[in-house]
Coordinates of C-alpha atoms in Angstrom, one line a residue:
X1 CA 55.1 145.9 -45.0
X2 CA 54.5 145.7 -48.8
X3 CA 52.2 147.9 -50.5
X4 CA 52.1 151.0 -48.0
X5 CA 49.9 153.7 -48.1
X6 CA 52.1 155.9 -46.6
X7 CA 55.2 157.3 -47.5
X8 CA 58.1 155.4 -45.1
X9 CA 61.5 156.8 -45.2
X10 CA 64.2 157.4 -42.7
X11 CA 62.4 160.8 -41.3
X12 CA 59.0 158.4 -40.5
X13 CA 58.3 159.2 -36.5
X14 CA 57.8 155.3 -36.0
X15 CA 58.5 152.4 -39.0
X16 CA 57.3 149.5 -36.5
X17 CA 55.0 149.5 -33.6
X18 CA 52.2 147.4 -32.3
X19 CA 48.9 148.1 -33.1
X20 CA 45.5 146.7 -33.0
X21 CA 42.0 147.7 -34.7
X22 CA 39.2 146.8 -32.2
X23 CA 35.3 147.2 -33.9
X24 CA 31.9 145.6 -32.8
X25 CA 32.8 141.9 -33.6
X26 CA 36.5 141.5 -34.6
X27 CA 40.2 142.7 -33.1
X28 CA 43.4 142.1 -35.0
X29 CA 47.0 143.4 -34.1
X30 CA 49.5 143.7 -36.0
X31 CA 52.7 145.8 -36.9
X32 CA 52.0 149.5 -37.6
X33 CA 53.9 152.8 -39.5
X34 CA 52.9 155.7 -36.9
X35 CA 53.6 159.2 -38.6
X36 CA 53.8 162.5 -37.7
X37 CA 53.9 165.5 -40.4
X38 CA 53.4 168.8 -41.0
X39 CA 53.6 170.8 -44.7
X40 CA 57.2 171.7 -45.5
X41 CA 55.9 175.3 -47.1
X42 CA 53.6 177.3 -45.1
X43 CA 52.9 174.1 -42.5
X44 CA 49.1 175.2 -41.1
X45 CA 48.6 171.6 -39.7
X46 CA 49.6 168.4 -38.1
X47 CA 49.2 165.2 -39.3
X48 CA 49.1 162.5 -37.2
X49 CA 49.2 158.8 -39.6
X50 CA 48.8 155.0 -38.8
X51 CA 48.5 152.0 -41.0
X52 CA 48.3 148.3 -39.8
X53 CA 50.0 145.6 -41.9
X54 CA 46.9 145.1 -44.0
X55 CA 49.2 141.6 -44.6
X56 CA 48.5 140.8 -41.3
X57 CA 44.5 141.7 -40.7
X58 CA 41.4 139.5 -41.7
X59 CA 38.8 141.8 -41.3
X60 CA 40.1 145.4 -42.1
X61 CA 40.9 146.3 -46.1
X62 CA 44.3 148.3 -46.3
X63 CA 44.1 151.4 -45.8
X64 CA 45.8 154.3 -43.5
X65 CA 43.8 156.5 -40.6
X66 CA 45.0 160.1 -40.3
X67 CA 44.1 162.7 -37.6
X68 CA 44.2 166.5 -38.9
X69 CA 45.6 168.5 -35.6
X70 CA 46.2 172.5 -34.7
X71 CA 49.1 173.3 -32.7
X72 CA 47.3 173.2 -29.7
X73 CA 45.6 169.8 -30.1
X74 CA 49.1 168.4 -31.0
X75 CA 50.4 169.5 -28.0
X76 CA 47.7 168.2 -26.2
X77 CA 48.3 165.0 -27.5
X78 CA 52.0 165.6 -26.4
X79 CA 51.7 166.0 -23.3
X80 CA 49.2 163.2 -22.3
X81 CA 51.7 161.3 -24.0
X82 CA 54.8 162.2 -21.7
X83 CA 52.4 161.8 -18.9
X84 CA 51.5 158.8 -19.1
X85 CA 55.0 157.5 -20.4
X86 CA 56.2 159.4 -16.7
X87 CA 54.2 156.9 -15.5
X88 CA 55.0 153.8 -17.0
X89 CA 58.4 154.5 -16.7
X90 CA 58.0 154.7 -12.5
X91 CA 56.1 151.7 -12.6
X92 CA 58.7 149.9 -14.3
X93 CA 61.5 151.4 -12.0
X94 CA 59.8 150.3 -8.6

């Protein structure tokens, strides 16, 4: 993905994923950088990052989305994810 926004190194949660950007009368996928951070010194905050290939969209200018999380809303977030990966992962066993 040329021209990144954000930062994409070997510590980058996910360097290629599916994604899509849905509004009122357009929806384009395309490969996405999905990022999770927090400050090295005195870390008050999550960050959670996502940027589509703006290579690969018609209708959306680059540019990155980022979510500002507490601890609590993190873990939130962390927990509907393993839930719902639970169940993915029994549908795709039976």
């Amino acid at each position: 993905m040329p021209d990144r926004i954000l930062k994409v190194n070997a510590y980058t949660t996910l360097d290629l994923v599916d994604a899509s950007a849905t509004g009122h009368d357009f929806e384009e996928s395309a490969f996405a950088v999905c990022n999770v951070t927090s400050p090295r010194k005195h870390p008050d905050e999550i960050t959670l990052e996502l940027e589509l290939d703006w290579t690969q969209l018609d209708a959306l200018p680059p540019h990155a989305d980022k979510l500002t999380l507490s601890p609590e809303e993190a873990r939130k977030i962390a927990a509907d994810l393993e839930k719902h990966a639970d169940r993915v992962e029994a549908e795709q066993r039976d």
